[in-house]
Structures are given as structure tokens and as C-alpha cells.
Amino acid sequence: NAQSWEVQKSKSLTTSFEVFPPNDKVGLEQVYNCLDVLSLEKPDYISVTYGAGGNTKGRTVEIADRIKRQNGVEALAHLTCIGAKREEIDRVLENLEKNNIENILALRGDYPIDRELEQGDFNYARELIEHIHEKKGNKFSIGAAYYVEGHKETNDLLDLFYLKEKVNAGVDFLISQIFLDNEFFYSFRDKLEKLQINIPLVAGIMPVTNAKQIKKITELSGCTIPKKFLKILEKYEDNPSALREAGLAYAIEQVVDLVASDINGIHLYTMNRPETAKKIIDATGIIRHE
Ligand code: FAD
């Protein structure tokens, strides 16, 4: 079921960016500016997250549409299913189809910490993937998430078992949660090979350029902070600009190492700011401009 971005299917190196839908007008201008700058880099695609509840959800399709039409770049729309009814998901699918958006990152979503979720029709990403195939056949190219250090709710072995189930439901490629130590990725890739999971593996890379960010990342994902990185954080704790430069250099080194080890794709989390992502592209040369 190859779609328009065959690039990911062919397993050659892809480069992509991720933005999130903001919840106010200023934020919207910021994300549009980010898209205008980053699309000049000619990435393989740009993805838009799906808000964990609340009013930013509807914006995902709107922004994905803009990426495709205004910026001329392939769009990947994230879609989460936790707490959602089938009808709600079907409405989003219709809307994506209407706007010619052919790529979905199918996710479960996180349980909100501040409120109870309504009873939805889905428990896991796998069920959403099955539902999309059931409703729409192979109309969409579907990606899913993976966790090189295991998902926080499940032990490593079970998580691998469920990942295999998820992929078997019809997934074309996988994008990882942020990791700061490439060794986790390499040993995870070996395990997937043994499990005969042979679809492209994209690395989700977040350049960490301030101390607040790292706290949030570890809280959200439980990603291990390598000793080498801790030393940087301690050294430059009181020097934001030096920390920014050191964080950028760290991300560049991480990307270069992954590319040298034949990673299928680099997906940069931009936090709606194009500068750092652009610097990584420039420094690593991962997008070749003719
Ligand atoms: P699943 O694959 O469903 O797995 C969730 C947990 O359930 C795992 O621990 C798994 O092992 C376990 N599990 C799976 N199947 C079963 C089963 N049958 N029985 C028991 N346990 C099972 N969140 C958002 O809200 N919006 C976004 O846009 C967004 N984008 C993301 C992009 C990427 C690249 C990544 C890595 C994450 C993103 N997230 C997003 C966060 C994601 O929603 C959370 O990490 C969530 O906790 C898990 O989602 P999943 O799709 O991996 O879930």
C-alpha cells in the first residue's frame, strides 16, 4: 500500500519535522512561520501532533492541509484514539481524505492527568490501526510509535510483543519517542530484526537546548539522560546560551552517528521553532539540495 511518499517505504534516509497545533493566534503565526522556514529545506514530510484533548485537536487537519497546499510538503497527521468514539475518529478520517492528506501517525494518546476521560471505543493504537484499515482499506499510509527504552506502562518484553501485534495490524513505518543515547536504539533495532519487524525505523530526535525542556522530557517519556549529557547540563546550568550551543552540538553528533549506522529516517521535534532544526540540517547535510 505504497502512498505518495514512497521514500519511507524504500528505506532510504528520510528527513522530517514535527510541529504542534498551538492554542492561540500568536502561536498560530509562530507555527506558520516555522513551516515557511522549514519547508524551504525540502523535508520528506512534516508531521502535526494531535492535541491531548481540548480545542487544539481540530487544528491538526487544518495545519496538515496548510503544509500540503501552502508549503508544498507531504503532511503526516497524528491521530490519537484514547477516549474517542468511532464516530469522532471517522469524522477526522473523512476530513483528512477530503484534504488529500494520506499519512497518519496512529497513536493511543496519554491519559490526561487533570481530568477523567470519557469512555471511548479504543484502548490501544492497534485498535485504531485496525479501524482505519477496516474503514478505509489502504487509503492511508500508517505510521506508529515505538520506544527504544520500552514504554513506561509495560515491561520491555511485553511492550515488544504488543509492538509486533501493532505492526502486524498494518503499519508502514515507526517513529520513536525521543532518546538521548543511541545505544538504546541500536539494541532495540537488533531485537526488532529478530522479531522480523522489517519496516522503516525513524528516530525522533529532540535537540535539548534548555534545562526546563530536559525536565519535561524525562517526566513525560522517562528517557535516560546519559552521563555525558548530565555533565553538559551541570556545567552550563547557569549559562543558557552555552547550554543551547552544547545541546545543539549533542544533537548533531547523535544524528551523524545514526546516519552512519544506516537509520531509515531522522524526525526532528521542532517545538514550533525552526532555528535549531535548520542548524542541524545545515551541520549534518542530511538533506541534499540539488
Ligand atoms: P500503544 O501502542 O497502544 O501502547 C500503549 C501501551 O499499551 C504500551 O505500554 C503497550 O505495551 C501497551 N499495550 C499495547 N497493546 C496492549 C494490549 N493488547 N494489552 C495490554 N497492553 C497493551 N500523544 C498525543 O497525545 N498526541 C500526539 O500527537 C502524539 N504524538 C506522538 C508521536 C510519537 C513519535 C510518539 C513516540 C508519541 C506520541 N504521542 C502523542 C504520545 C503517545 O500517545 C504516548 O506515548 C502513549 O502513551 C502511547 O501511545 P502508543 O500509540 O505508543 O500506544
Coordinates of N, CA and C in Angstrom, one line a residue, residues 110-258:
D110 N -2.0 9.8 25.6 CA -1.7 9.6 27.0 C -3.0 9.9 27.8
Y111 N -3.1 9.2 29.0 CA -4.3 9.6 29.8 C -4.0 11.0 30.4
P112 N -5.0 11.9 30.3 CA -4.8 13.2 30.9 C -4.6 13.1 32.4
I113 N -3.8 14.0 33.0 CA -3.5 13.9 34.4 C -4.5 14.8 35.2
D114 N -5.2 15.7 34.5 CA -6.0 16.7 35.2 C -7.5 16.4 35.2
R115 N -7.9 15.3 34.4 CA -9.4 15.1 34.3 C -9.6 13.6 34.0
E116 N -10.9 13.2 34.2 CA -11.3 11.8 33.8 C -11.5 11.8 32.3
L117 N -11.2 10.7 31.7 CA -11.5 10.5 30.3 C -12.9 9.9 30.1
E118 N -13.6 10.3 29.1 CA -14.9 9.7 28.8 C -14.6 8.3 28.3
Q119 N -15.5 7.4 28.4 CA -15.3 6.0 27.9 C -15.3 6.0 26.4
G120 N -14.2 5.6 25.8 CA -14.1 5.7 24.3 C -14.3 4.3 23.8
D121 N -14.1 4.2 22.4 CA -14.2 2.9 21.8 C -12.9 2.2 21.5
F122 N -11.8 2.8 22.0 CA -10.5 2.2 21.7 C -9.6 2.1 22.9
N123 N -8.8 1.1 23.1 CA -7.9 1.0 24.2 C -6.4 1.2 23.8
Y124 N -6.1 0.8 22.6 CA -4.7 0.8 22.1 C -4.6 1.3 20.7
A125 N -3.4 1.7 20.3 CA -3.2 2.2 19.0 C -3.5 1.1 18.0
R126 N -3.2 -0.2 18.3 CA -3.5 -1.3 17.4 C -5.0 -1.3 16.9
E127 N -5.9 -1.0 17.9 CA -7.3 -1.0 17.5 C -7.6 0.2 16.6
L128 N -7.0 1.3 16.8 CA -7.2 2.4 15.8 C -6.7 2.0 14.4
I129 N -5.5 1.4 14.4 CA -5.0 1.0 13.1 C -5.9 0.0 12.4
E130 N -6.4 -1.0 13.2 CA -7.4 -1.9 12.6 C -8.6 -1.2 12.1
H131 N -9.1 -0.2 12.8 CA -10.3 0.5 12.5 C -10.0 1.3 11.2
I132 N -8.9 1.9 11.1 CA -8.6 2.7 9.8 C -8.6 1.8 8.6
H133 N -8.0 0.6 8.8 CA -7.9 -0.3 7.6 C -9.3 -0.8 7.3
E134 N -10.1 -1.1 8.3 CA -11.4 -1.6 8.1 C -12.3 -0.6 7.4
K135 N -12.2 0.7 7.8 CA -13.0 1.8 7.2 C -12.5 2.2 5.8
K136 N -11.2 2.3 5.7 CA -10.6 3.0 4.5 C -9.7 2.1 3.7
G137 N -9.6 0.8 4.0 CA -8.7 0.0 3.3 C -7.3 0.4 3.4
N138 N -6.6 0.6 2.2 CA -5.2 1.0 2.2 C -5.1 2.5 1.8
K139 N -6.1 3.2 2.0 CA -6.1 4.6 1.5 C -5.0 5.5 2.2
F140 N -4.7 5.1 3.5 CA -3.7 5.9 4.2 C -2.5 5.1 4.4
S141 N -1.3 5.8 4.4 CA -0.1 5.2 4.8 C -0.1 5.4 6.3
I142 N 0.2 4.3 7.1 CA 0.0 4.4 8.5 C 1.4 4.2 9.2
G143 N 1.7 5.2 10.1 CA 2.9 5.0 11.0 C 2.4 4.8 12.4
A144 N 3.3 4.4 13.3 CA 3.0 4.2 14.7 C 4.3 4.6 15.5
A145 N 4.1 4.6 16.8 CA 5.1 5.0 17.7 C 5.9 3.8 18.3
Y146 N 7.2 4.0 18.6 CA 7.9 2.9 19.3 C 8.9 3.6 20.3
Y147 N 9.3 2.8 21.3 CA 10.0 3.3 22.5 C 11.3 2.5 22.7
V148 N 12.5 3.0 22.4 CA 13.7 2.2 22.4 C 14.0 1.8 23.8
E149 N 13.5 2.5 24.8 CA 13.8 2.2 26.2 C 12.5 1.5 26.8
G150 N 11.6 1.1 26.0 CA 10.3 0.5 26.4 C 9.3 1.5 26.8
H151 N 8.0 1.2 26.7 CA 7.0 2.2 27.0 C 6.8 2.2 28.5
K152 N 6.6 3.3 29.1 CA 6.6 3.5 30.6 C 5.6 2.6 31.3
E153 N 4.5 2.2 30.6 CA 3.5 1.4 31.3 C 3.7 -0.1 31.3
T154 N 4.6 -0.6 30.4 CA 4.7 -2.0 30.2 C 6.1 -2.5 30.3
N155 N 6.4 -3.7 30.8 CA 7.8 -4.2 30.8 C 8.2 -4.4 29.4
D156 N 9.6 -4.4 29.2 CA 10.2 -4.4 27.9 C 9.7 -5.5 26.9
L157 N 9.6 -6.7 27.5 CA 9.3 -7.8 26.7 C 7.9 -7.8 26.2
L158 N 7.0 -7.4 27.1 CA 5.6 -7.3 26.7 C 5.4 -6.2 25.7
D159 N 6.1 -5.1 25.9 CA 6.0 -4.0 25.0 C 6.4 -4.4 23.6
L160 N 7.4 -5.2 23.5 CA 7.9 -5.7 22.2 C 6.8 -6.6 21.5
F161 N 6.2 -7.4 22.4 CA 5.1 -8.3 21.9 C 4.0 -7.5 21.3
Y162 N 3.6 -6.4 22.1 CA 2.5 -5.6 21.6 C 2.9 -4.8 20.4
L163 N 4.1 -4.4 20.3 CA 4.6 -3.7 19.2 C 4.5 -4.5 17.9
K164 N 4.8 -5.8 18.1 CA 4.7 -6.7 16.9 C 3.3 -6.8 16.5
E165 N 2.4 -7.0 17.5 CA 0.9 -7.0 17.2 C 0.5 -5.8 16.4
K166 N 1.0 -4.6 16.9 CA 0.6 -3.4 16.3 C 1.0 -3.3 14.9
V167 N 2.3 -3.7 14.6 CA 2.8 -3.6 13.3 C 2.1 -4.6 12.4
N168 N 1.7 -5.7 12.9 CA 1.0 -6.7 12.1 C -0.4 -6.3 11.7
A169 N -0.9 -5.3 12.5 CA -2.2 -4.8 12.1 C -2.2 -3.9 10.9
G170 N -1.0 -3.6 10.4 CA -0.8 -2.9 9.1 C -0.2 -1.5 9.3
V171 N 1.1 -1.5 9.7 CA 1.8 -0.3 9.9 C 3.0 -0.2 8.9
D172 N 3.2 0.9 8.3 CA 4.2 1.1 7.2 C 5.5 1.5 7.7
F173 N 5.6 2.2 8.8 CA 6.8 2.7 9.4 C 6.6 3.1 10.9
L174 N 7.7 3.2 11.6 CA 7.6 3.5 13.0 C 8.5 4.8 13.3
I175 N 8.0 5.6 14.2 CA 8.8 6.8 14.7 C 9.0 6.7 16.2
S176 N 10.2 6.9 16.6 CA 10.5 6.7 18.0 C 10.2 7.9 18.9
Q177 N 10.0 7.6 20.1 CA 10.0 8.6 21.2 C 11.4 9.1 21.3
I178 N 11.6 10.3 21.8 CA 12.9 10.9 22.0 C 13.8 9.9 22.8
F179 N 15.1 9.8 22.3 CA 16.1 9.1 23.1 C 17.4 9.9 23.0
L180 N 18.2 9.9 24.0 CA 19.5 10.7 24.0 C 20.7 9.8 23.9
D181 N 20.5 8.5 24.0 CA 21.6 7.5 23.9 C 21.4 6.6 22.8
N182 N 22.2 6.7 21.7 CA 21.9 5.9 20.5 C 22.0 4.4 20.8
E183 N 22.8 4.0 21.8 CA 23.0 2.6 22.1 C 21.6 1.9 22.3
F184 N 20.7 2.6 23.0 CA 19.4 2.1 23.2 C 18.7 1.8 21.8
F185 N 18.9 2.7 20.9 CA 18.3 2.4 19.6 C 18.9 1.2 18.9
Y186 N 20.2 1.1 19.0 CA 20.9 0.0 18.2 C 20.5 -1.4 18.8
S187 N 20.4 -1.4 20.1 CA 20.0 -2.8 20.7 C 18.5 -3.0 20.4
F188 N 17.7 -2.0 20.4 CA 16.3 -2.2 20.1 C 16.1 -2.6 18.6
R189 N 16.9 -2.0 17.7 CA 16.8 -2.4 16.3 C 17.2 -3.9 16.1
D190 N 18.2 -4.3 16.9 CA 18.6 -5.7 16.8 C 17.4 -6.6 17.2
K191 N 16.7 -6.2 18.3 CA 15.6 -7.0 18.7 C 14.5 -7.1 17.7
L192 N 14.2 -5.9 17.1 CA 13.1 -5.9 16.1 C 13.5 -6.8 14.9
E193 N 14.8 -6.8 14.6 CA 15.2 -7.7 13.4 C 14.9 -9.1 13.8
K194 N 15.2 -9.5 15.0 CA 15.0 -10.9 15.4 C 13.5 -11.2 15.4
L195 N 12.7 -10.2 15.7 CA 11.2 -10.4 15.7 C 10.7 -10.3 14.2
Q196 N 11.5 -10.1 13.3 CA 11.2 -9.9 11.9 C 10.2 -8.7 11.7
I197 N 10.5 -7.7 12.4 CA 9.8 -6.4 12.1 C 10.8 -5.6 11.2
N198 N 10.4 -5.6 10.0 CA 11.3 -5.1 9.0 C 10.9 -3.8 8.3
I199 N 10.0 -3.0 9.0 CA 9.6 -1.8 8.4 C 10.6 -0.7 8.8
P200 N 10.6 0.5 8.0 CA 11.5 1.5 8.3 C 11.3 2.1 9.8
L201 N 12.5 2.3 10.4 CA 12.5 2.8 11.7 C 13.1 4.3 11.7
V202 N 12.2 5.2 12.1 CA 12.6 6.6 12.1 C 13.0 7.0 13.5
A203 N 14.1 7.8 13.7 CA 14.5 8.2 15.0 C 13.9 9.6 15.3
G204 N 13.1 9.7 16.4 CA 12.6 11.0 16.8 C 13.7 11.7 17.6
I205 N 14.2 12.8 17.1 CA 15.3 13.5 17.8 C 14.9 14.9 18.3
M206 N 15.1 15.1 19.6 CA 14.8 16.4 20.1 C 16.1 17.1 20.6
P207 N 16.5 18.2 19.9 CA 17.7 18.9 20.4 C 17.3 19.6 21.7
V208 N 18.0 19.2 22.8 CA 17.7 19.8 24.1 C 18.5 21.1 24.3
T209 N 17.8 22.2 24.3 CA 18.6 23.4 24.3 C 18.3 24.3 25.6
N210 N 17.5 23.7 26.5 CA 17.4 24.4 27.8 C 17.0 23.4 28.9
A211 N 17.3 23.8 30.1 CA 17.2 22.8 31.2 C 15.7 22.5 31.5
K212 N 14.8 23.4 31.3 CA 13.4 23.2 31.6 C 12.9 22.0 30.7
Q213 N 13.3 22.1 29.4 CA 12.9 21.1 28.4 C 13.3 19.7 28.9
I214 N 14.5 19.5 29.4 CA 15.0 18.2 29.7 C 14.2 17.6 30.9
K215 N 13.8 18.5 31.8 CA 12.9 18.0 32.9 C 11.6 17.5 32.4
K216 N 11.0 18.3 31.5 CA 9.7 17.9 30.9 C 9.9 16.5 30.1
I217 N 10.9 16.4 29.4 CA 11.1 15.2 28.6 C 11.2 14.0 29.5
T218 N 12.0 14.1 30.6 CA 12.2 12.9 31.4 C 10.9 12.6 32.1
E219 N 10.2 13.6 32.5 CA 8.9 13.4 33.2 C 7.9 12.7 32.2
L220 N 7.9 13.1 31.0 CA 6.9 12.6 30.0 C 7.3 11.2 29.5
S221 N 8.5 11.1 29.2 CA 8.9 9.8 28.5 C 9.8 8.9 29.3
G222 N 10.4 9.4 30.4 CA 11.2 8.5 31.1 C 12.5 8.2 30.4
C223 N 12.9 9.1 29.4 CA 14.1 8.8 28.7 C 15.3 9.0 29.5
T224 N 16.3 8.1 29.4 CA 17.5 8.2 30.2 C 18.4 9.3 29.8
I225 N 18.9 10.0 30.7 CA 19.9 11.1 30.4 C 21.3 10.5 30.6
P226 N 22.0 10.3 29.5 CA 23.4 9.7 29.6 C 24.3 10.6 30.4
K227 N 25.3 10.0 31.0 CA 26.3 10.7 31.9 C 26.9 11.9 31.1
K228 N 27.2 11.6 29.9 CA 27.9 12.6 29.1 C 27.0 13.9 29.0
F229 N 25.7 13.7 28.9 CA 24.7 14.8 28.8 C 24.5 15.5 30.1
L230 N 24.5 14.6 31.2 CA 24.3 15.2 32.5 C 25.5 16.2 32.8
K231 N 26.7 15.8 32.4 CA 27.8 16.7 32.6 C 27.6 18.0 31.9
I232 N 27.1 18.0 30.7 CA 26.9 19.2 30.0 C 25.9 20.1 30.7
L233 N 24.8 19.4 31.2 CA 23.7 20.1 31.9 C 24.3 20.8 33.2
E234 N 25.1 20.1 33.9 CA 25.7 20.6 35.2 C 26.6 21.8 34.9
K235 N 27.4 21.6 33.9 CA 28.5 22.6 33.5 C 27.8 23.9 33.1
Y236 N 26.8 23.8 32.3 CA 26.2 25.0 31.7 C 24.9 25.4 32.3
E237 N 24.6 24.9 33.5 CA 23.3 25.2 34.2 C 23.0 26.7 34.2
D238 N 24.0 27.5 34.5 CA 23.8 28.9 34.7 C 24.1 29.8 33.4
N239 N 24.3 29.1 32.3 CA 24.7 29.8 31.1 C 23.9 29.3 30.0
P240 N 22.7 29.9 29.8 CA 21.7 29.4 28.8 C 22.2 29.4 27.4
S241 N 23.0 30.4 27.0 CA 23.5 30.3 25.6 C 24.5 29.2 25.4
A242 N 25.4 29.0 26.4 CA 26.3 27.9 26.2 C 25.6 26.6 26.2
L243 N 24.6 26.5 27.1 CA 23.8 25.2 27.1 C 23.1 24.9 25.8
R244 N 22.6 26.0 25.2 CA 21.9 25.9 23.9 C 22.9 25.4 22.8
E245 N 24.1 25.9 22.8 CA 25.1 25.5 21.8 C 25.5 24.1 22.1
A246 N 25.7 23.7 23.4 CA 26.1 22.4 23.7 C 25.0 21.3 23.4
G247 N 23.8 21.7 23.6 CA 22.6 20.8 23.3 C 22.5 20.6 21.8
L248 N 22.8 21.6 21.1 CA 22.7 21.6 19.6 C 23.9 20.6 19.1
A249 N 25.1 20.9 19.6 CA 26.2 20.0 19.2 C 25.9 18.6 19.6
Y250 N 25.3 18.3 20.7 CA 25.0 16.9 21.1 C 24.0 16.3 20.1
A251 N 23.0 17.1 19.7 CA 22.0 16.5 18.8 C 22.7 16.2 17.4
I252 N 23.5 17.1 17.0 CA 24.2 16.9 15.7 C 25.0 15.7 15.7
E253 N 25.8 15.5 16.8 CA 26.6 14.2 17.0 C 25.7 13.0 16.9
Q254 N 24.6 13.1 17.6 CA 23.6 12.0 17.7 C 23.1 11.6 16.3
V255 N 22.7 12.6 15.5 CA 22.2 12.4 14.2 C 23.3 11.8 13.3
V256 N 24.5 12.4 13.3 CA 25.6 11.9 12.5 C 25.8 10.4 12.7
D257 N 25.9 10.1 14.0 CA 26.1 8.7 14.4 C 25.0 7.8 13.8
L258 N 23.7 8.2 14.0 CA 22.6 7.4 13.5 C 22.6 7.2 12.0

